[in-house]
Amino acid sequence: MNQYVNIYFTQYLSPLGKLYLAATDKGLLNIAPAKGSELSFLVDLPIRHYNLARSEKQFGPIKKQLNKYFRGQPVIFKFRADLSHGTAFQIMVWKKLSALLPGQLVTYGMLAREIGRPEASRAVGQAVGANPLPIIIPCHRVIASDGSLGGFAWGTTVKKKLLSIEGIRL
């Protein structure tokens, strides 16, 4: 028998455009740009059996932190996350990313060494790309070893904007 999970969702209007946010009772599950409909965002979530509820209650604190971030004020995000749909390796990478300070950059290779897997920079890159909570888990702060921008799931233009908000110019 499949167990149903409560998923709460809302929208957030950011300087980058509309973002969709989803959470479970465990914590924040996903943040994504509104490239398609809200329904397509919900269908793409990693949970298949769920009860949906539009809600603001679960998102008040994170929206306040995002507002502060987008005003250019340094933020160390405080939140509960539901990362239960990541692999053990992905979760290890995401937790290491969460420890980065505002404005602190790291390369894929440095991140691989930090987690004790120096040969795994490509796997680290894939884990970074699969991050379900961009901005909050700051995958935009990961750059290529040659100092170039590298990739970003939401596009390099957005990555540049996020780094610029943090006072970083590449």
mmCIF file of N, CA and C in Angstrom, residues 82-166:
data_model
loop_
_atom_site.group_PDB
_atom_site.id
_atom_site.type_symbol
_atom_site.label_atom_id
_atom_site.label_comp_id
_atom_site.label_asym_id
_atom_site.label_seq_id
_atom_site.Cartn_x
_atom_site.Cartn_y
_atom_site.Cartn_z
ATOM 1 N N ASP A 82 13.493 18.708 3.159
ATOM 2 C CA ASP A 82 13.154 17.310 2.904
ATOM 3 C C ASP A 82 14.002 16.875 1.715
ATOM 4 N N LEU A 83 15.159 16.305 2.013
ATOM 5 C CA LEU A 83 16.078 15.830 0.972
ATOM 6 C C LEU A 83 15.991 14.313 0.807
ATOM 7 N N SER A 84 14.914 13.740 1.303
ATOM 8 C CA SER A 84 14.785 12.280 1.354
ATOM 9 C C SER A 84 14.764 11.615 -0.015
ATOM 10 N N HIS A 85 14.636 12.381 -1.065
ATOM 11 C CA HIS A 85 14.594 11.781 -2.404
ATOM 12 C C HIS A 85 15.929 11.875 -3.129
ATOM 13 N N GLY A 86 16.948 12.386 -2.440
ATOM 14 C CA GLY A 86 18.294 12.389 -2.998
ATOM 15 C C GLY A 86 19.018 11.109 -2.608
ATOM 16 N N THR A 87 20.063 10.792 -3.343
ATOM 17 C CA THR A 87 20.909 9.658 -2.970
ATOM 18 C C THR A 87 21.788 10.079 -1.796
ATOM 19 N N ALA A 88 22.410 9.114 -1.154
ATOM 20 C CA ALA A 88 23.315 9.435 -0.036
ATOM 21 C C ALA A 88 24.432 10.365 -0.513
ATOM 22 N N PHE A 89 24.956 10.127 -1.706
ATOM 23 C CA PHE A 89 26.023 10.961 -2.258
ATOM 24 C C PHE A 89 25.517 12.381 -2.507
ATOM 25 N N GLN A 90 24.338 12.515 -3.135
ATOM 26 C CA GLN A 90 23.783 13.839 -3.397
ATOM 27 C C GLN A 90 23.564 14.608 -2.099
ATOM 28 N N ILE A 91 23.007 13.942 -1.103
ATOM 29 C CA ILE A 91 22.737 14.599 0.175
ATOM 30 C C ILE A 91 24.033 15.069 0.822
ATOM 31 N N MET A 92 25.090 14.271 0.702
ATOM 32 C CA MET A 92 26.392 14.661 1.253
ATOM 33 C C MET A 92 26.881 15.954 0.566
ATOM 34 N N VAL A 93 26.738 16.017 -0.762
ATOM 35 C CA VAL A 93 27.157 17.207 -1.512
ATOM 36 C C VAL A 93 26.288 18.407 -1.132
ATOM 37 N N TRP A 94 24.979 18.209 -1.058
ATOM 38 C CA TRP A 94 24.076 19.318 -0.733
ATOM 39 C C TRP A 94 24.331 19.858 0.666
ATOM 40 N N LYS A 95 24.628 18.985 1.600
ATOM 41 C CA LYS A 95 24.923 19.446 2.968
ATOM 42 C C LYS A 95 26.212 20.253 2.995
ATOM 43 N N LYS A 96 27.204 19.822 2.222
ATOM 44 C CA LYS A 96 28.460 20.570 2.147
ATOM 45 C C LYS A 96 28.213 21.944 1.509
ATOM 46 N N LEU A 97 27.387 21.984 0.470
ATOM 47 C CA LEU A 97 27.039 23.266 -0.158
ATOM 48 C C LEU A 97 26.329 24.190 0.831
ATOM 49 N N SER A 98 25.474 23.621 1.655
ATOM 50 C CA SER A 98 24.719 24.415 2.633
ATOM 51 C C SER A 98 25.632 25.111 3.634
ATOM 52 N N ALA A 99 26.824 24.571 3.809
ATOM 53 C CA ALA A 99 27.769 25.140 4.776
ATOM 54 C C ALA A 99 28.565 26.314 4.195
ATOM 55 N N LEU A 100 28.454 26.562 2.886
ATOM 56 C CA LEU A 100 29.169 27.691 2.288
ATOM 57 C C LEU A 100 28.614 29.007 2.837
ATOM 58 N N LEU A 101 29.498 29.921 3.101
ATOM 59 C CA LEU A 101 29.098 31.241 3.576
ATOM 60 C C LEU A 101 28.697 32.124 2.399
ATOM 61 N N PRO A 102 27.863 33.130 2.628
ATOM 62 C CA PRO A 102 27.493 34.039 1.541
ATOM 63 C C PRO A 102 28.737 34.606 0.847
ATOM 64 N N GLY A 103 28.737 34.543 -0.462
ATOM 65 C CA GLY A 103 29.848 35.055 -1.245
ATOM 66 C C GLY A 103 31.037 34.115 -1.377
ATOM 67 N N GLN A 104 31.007 32.969 -0.739
ATOM 68 C CA GLN A 104 32.112 32.012 -0.790
ATOM 69 C C GLN A 104 31.950 31.111 -2.017
ATOM 70 N N LEU A 105 32.986 31.056 -2.847
ATOM 71 C CA LEU A 105 32.981 30.201 -4.032
ATOM 72 C C LEU A 105 33.787 28.938 -3.781
ATOM 73 N N VAL A 106 33.447 27.891 -4.513
ATOM 74 C CA VAL A 106 34.154 26.626 -4.443
ATOM 75 C C VAL A 106 34.123 26.010 -5.840
ATOM 76 N N THR A 107 35.142 25.239 -6.184
ATOM 77 C CA THR A 107 35.125 24.539 -7.473
ATOM 78 C C THR A 107 34.563 23.138 -7.255
ATOM 79 N N TYR A 108 34.199 22.491 -8.356
ATOM 80 C CA TYR A 108 33.700 21.114 -8.271
ATOM 81 C C TYR A 108 34.769 20.209 -7.659
ATOM 82 N N GLY A 109 36.015 20.417 -8.057
ATOM 83 C CA GLY A 109 37.119 19.617 -7.520
ATOM 84 C C GLY A 109 37.329 19.853 -6.031
ATOM 85 N N MET A 110 37.254 21.114 -5.610
ATOM 86 C CA MET A 110 37.398 21.428 -4.183
ATOM 87 C C MET A 110 36.283 20.760 -3.386
ATOM 88 N N LEU A 111 35.084 20.805 -3.913
ATOM 89 C CA LEU A 111 33.943 20.195 -3.245
ATOM 90 C C LEU A 111 34.127 18.677 -3.143
ATOM 91 N N ALA A 112 34.628 18.078 -4.207
ATOM 92 C CA ALA A 112 34.898 16.629 -4.198
ATOM 93 C C ALA A 112 35.923 16.288 -3.111
ATOM 94 N N ARG A 113 36.973 17.096 -3.002
ATOM 95 C CA ARG A 113 37.972 16.857 -1.953
ATOM 96 C C ARG A 113 37.373 17.060 -0.560
ATOM 97 N N GLU A 114 36.528 18.086 -0.415
ATOM 98 C CA GLU A 114 35.894 18.385 0.871
ATOM 99 C C GLU A 114 35.056 17.216 1.395
ATOM 100 N N ILE A 115 34.431 16.474 0.485
ATOM 101 C CA ILE A 115 33.600 15.349 0.918
ATOM 102 C C ILE A 115 34.394 14.044 0.958
ATOM 103 N N GLY A 116 35.711 14.148 0.737
ATOM 104 C CA GLY A 116 36.561 12.957 0.816
ATOM 105 C C GLY A 116 36.516 12.081 -0.413
ATOM 106 N N ARG A 117 36.098 12.633 -1.556
ATOM 107 C CA ARG A 117 36.023 11.884 -2.816
ATOM 108 C C ARG A 117 36.723 12.672 -3.919
ATOM 109 N N PRO A 118 38.063 12.861 -3.819
ATOM 110 C CA PRO A 118 38.771 13.742 -4.742
ATOM 111 C C PRO A 118 38.661 13.347 -6.215
ATOM 112 N N GLU A 119 38.364 12.087 -6.489
ATOM 113 C CA GLU A 119 38.247 11.630 -7.878
ATOM 114 C C GLU A 119 36.841 11.824 -8.445
ATOM 115 N N ALA A 120 35.935 12.376 -7.657
ATOM 116 C CA ALA A 120 34.518 12.394 -8.036
ATOM 117 C C ALA A 120 33.999 13.759 -8.464
ATOM 118 N N SER A 121 34.848 14.604 -9.080
ATOM 119 C CA SER A 121 34.351 15.943 -9.434
ATOM 120 C C SER A 121 33.187 15.914 -10.414
ATOM 121 N N ARG A 122 33.184 14.972 -11.331
ATOM 122 C CA ARG A 122 32.041 14.895 -12.269
ATOM 123 C C ARG A 122 30.771 14.476 -11.544
ATOM 124 N N ALA A 123 30.888 13.506 -10.666
ATOM 125 C CA ALA A 123 29.728 13.069 -9.882
ATOM 126 C C ALA A 123 29.243 14.206 -8.988
ATOM 127 N N VAL A 124 30.174 14.982 -8.447
ATOM 128 C CA VAL A 124 29.811 16.157 -7.649
ATOM 129 C C VAL A 124 29.037 17.138 -8.533
ATOM 130 N N GLY A 125 29.517 17.339 -9.753
ATOM 131 C CA GLY A 125 28.822 18.230 -10.692
ATOM 132 C C GLY A 125 27.396 17.774 -10.959
ATOM 133 N N GLN A 126 27.208 16.470 -11.090
ATOM 134 C CA GLN A 126 25.854 15.949 -11.312
ATOM 135 C C GLN A 126 24.982 16.155 -10.071
ATOM 136 N N ALA A 127 25.554 15.944 -8.894
ATOM 137 C CA ALA A 127 24.801 16.156 -7.651
ATOM 138 C C ALA A 127 24.435 17.631 -7.492
ATOM 139 N N VAL A 128 25.376 18.512 -7.817
ATOM 140 C CA VAL A 128 25.120 19.950 -7.746
ATOM 141 C C VAL A 128 23.980 20.307 -8.703
ATOM 142 N N GLY A 129 24.011 19.744 -9.901
ATOM 143 C CA GLY A 129 22.968 20.009 -10.894
ATOM 144 C C GLY A 129 21.602 19.469 -10.501
ATOM 145 N N ALA A 130 21.576 18.468 -9.629
ATOM 146 C CA ALA A 130 20.315 17.870 -9.182
ATOM 147 C C ALA A 130 19.777 18.523 -7.911
ATOM 148 N N ASN A 131 20.439 19.557 -7.427
ATOM 149 C CA ASN A 131 20.035 20.245 -6.205
ATOM 150 C C ASN A 131 18.577 20.706 -6.317
ATOM 151 N N PRO A 132 17.701 20.241 -5.416
ATOM 152 C CA PRO A 132 16.295 20.628 -5.502
ATOM 153 C C PRO A 132 15.982 22.002 -4.902
ATOM 154 N N LEU A 133 16.982 22.618 -4.245
ATOM 155 C CA LEU A 133 16.740 23.887 -3.553
ATOM 156 C C LEU A 133 17.764 24.957 -3.930
ATOM 157 N N PRO A 134 17.886 25.271 -5.237
ATOM 158 C CA PRO A 134 18.818 26.328 -5.622
ATOM 159 C C PRO A 134 18.531 27.619 -4.858
ATOM 160 N N ILE A 135 19.523 28.424 -4.710
ATOM 161 C CA ILE A 135 19.582 29.650 -3.908
ATOM 162 C C ILE A 135 19.717 29.267 -2.439
ATOM 163 N N ILE A 136 18.781 28.475 -1.913
ATOM 164 C CA ILE A 136 18.782 28.090 -0.505
ATOM 165 C C ILE A 136 19.987 27.192 -0.204
ATOM 166 N N ILE A 137 20.177 26.163 -1.024
ATOM 167 C CA ILE A 137 21.411 25.378 -1.009
ATOM 168 C C ILE A 137 22.210 25.951 -2.177
ATOM 169 N N PRO A 138 23.237 26.757 -1.895
ATOM 170 C CA PRO A 138 23.824 27.661 -2.898
ATOM 171 C C PRO A 138 24.709 27.000 -3.964
ATOM 172 N N CYS A 139 24.093 26.223 -4.826
ATOM 173 C CA CYS A 139 24.848 25.566 -5.899
ATOM 174 C C CYS A 139 25.381 26.576 -6.915
ATOM 175 N N HIS A 140 24.834 27.793 -6.927
ATOM 176 C CA HIS A 140 25.328 28.826 -7.836
ATOM 177 C C HIS A 140 26.738 29.286 -7.449
ATOM 178 N N ARG A 141 27.202 28.912 -6.262
ATOM 179 C CA ARG A 141 28.535 29.305 -5.802
ATOM 180 C C ARG A 141 29.618 28.310 -6.227
ATOM 181 N N VAL A 142 29.235 27.313 -7.017
ATOM 182 C CA VAL A 142 30.206 26.331 -7.503
ATOM 183 C C VAL A 142 30.626 26.747 -8.909
ATOM 184 N N ILE A 143 31.938 26.869 -9.109
ATOM 185 C CA ILE A 143 32.478 27.291 -10.404
ATOM 186 C C ILE A 143 33.450 26.235 -10.923
ATOM 187 N N ALA A 144 33.843 26.381 -12.174
ATOM 188 C CA ALA A 144 34.794 25.461 -12.793
ATOM 189 C C ALA A 144 36.200 25.714 -12.245
ATOM 190 N N SER A 145 37.069 24.719 -12.350
ATOM 191 C CA SER A 145 38.427 24.824 -11.797
ATOM 192 C C SER A 145 39.258 25.909 -12.482
ATOM 193 N N ASP A 146 38.900 26.274 -13.721
ATOM 194 C CA ASP A 146 39.642 27.330 -14.413
ATOM 195 C C ASP A 146 39.131 28.727 -14.047
ATOM 196 N N GLY A 147 38.175 28.789 -13.101
ATOM 197 C CA GLY A 147 37.647 30.079 -12.661
ATOM 198 C C GLY A 147 36.458 30.564 -13.474
ATOM 199 N N SER A 148 36.091 29.806 -14.513
ATOM 200 C CA SER A 148 34.927 30.210 -15.305
ATOM 201 C C SER A 148 33.643 29.834 -14.571
ATOM 202 N N LEU A 149 32.565 30.331 -15.075
ATOM 203 C CA LEU A 149 31.274 30.212 -14.403
ATOM 204 C C LEU A 149 30.797 28.779 -14.194
ATOM 205 N N GLY A 150 31.035 27.901 -15.153
ATOM 206 C CA GLY A 150 30.475 26.556 -15.060
ATOM 207 C C GLY A 150 28.995 26.610 -15.392
ATOM 208 N N GLY A 151 28.274 25.548 -15.094
ATOM 209 C CA GLY A 151 26.855 25.491 -15.434
ATOM 210 C C GLY A 151 25.965 25.860 -14.261
ATOM 211 N N PHE A 152 24.665 25.862 -14.542
ATOM 212 C CA PHE A 152 23.655 26.113 -13.514
ATOM 213 C C PHE A 152 22.320 25.651 -14.081
ATOM 214 N N ALA A 153 21.560 24.920 -13.290
ATOM 215 C CA ALA A 153 20.293 24.340 -13.761
ATOM 216 C C ALA A 153 19.325 25.399 -14.282
ATOM 217 N N TRP A 154 19.356 26.602 -13.725
ATOM 218 C CA TRP A 154 18.446 27.661 -14.152
ATOM 219 C C TRP A 154 19.066 28.560 -15.217
ATOM 220 N N GLY A 155 20.261 28.212 -15.701
ATOM 221 C CA GLY A 155 20.942 28.979 -16.737
ATOM 222 C C GLY A 155 22.022 29.881 -16.158
ATOM 223 N N THR A 156 23.039 30.132 -16.960
ATOM 224 C CA THR A 156 24.177 30.913 -16.476
ATOM 225 C C THR A 156 23.827 32.394 -16.265
ATOM 226 N N THR A 157 22.829 32.904 -16.966
ATOM 227 C CA THR A 157 22.409 34.293 -16.744
ATOM 228 C C THR A 157 21.895 34.453 -15.320
ATOM 229 N N VAL A 158 21.097 33.510 -14.859
ATOM 230 C CA VAL A 158 20.583 33.552 -13.488
ATOM 231 C C VAL A 158 21.726 33.365 -12.498
ATOM 232 N N LYS A 159 22.654 32.463 -12.830
ATOM 233 C CA LYS A 159 23.809 32.237 -11.949
ATOM 234 C C LYS A 159 24.581 33.540 -11.766
ATOM 235 N N LYS A 160 24.825 34.260 -12.851
ATOM 236 C CA LYS A 160 25.525 35.547 -12.765
ATOM 237 C C LYS A 160 24.764 36.535 -11.891
ATOM 238 N N LYS A 161 23.435 36.575 -12.037
ATOM 239 C CA LYS A 161 22.622 37.493 -11.231
ATOM 240 C C LYS A 161 22.734 37.147 -9.750
ATOM 241 N N LEU A 162 22.669 35.852 -9.427
ATOM 242 C CA LEU A 162 22.756 35.438 -8.029
ATOM 243 C C LEU A 162 24.124 35.794 -7.448
ATOM 244 N N LEU A 163 25.178 35.534 -8.205
ATOM 245 C CA LEU A 163 26.524 35.877 -7.727
ATOM 246 C C LEU A 163 26.676 37.384 -7.580
ATOM 247 N N SER A 164 26.084 38.135 -8.503
ATOM 248 C CA SER A 164 26.137 39.595 -8.441
ATOM 249 C C SER A 164 25.436 40.116 -7.181
ATOM 250 N N ILE A 165 24.306 39.513 -6.830
ATOM 251 C CA ILE A 165 23.591 39.890 -5.593
ATOM 252 C C ILE A 165 24.521 39.729 -4.394
ATOM 253 N N GLU A 166 25.393 38.716 -4.457
ATOM 254 C CA GLU A 166 26.318 38.441 -3.361
ATOM 255 C C GLU A 166 27.630 39.227 -3.481
#
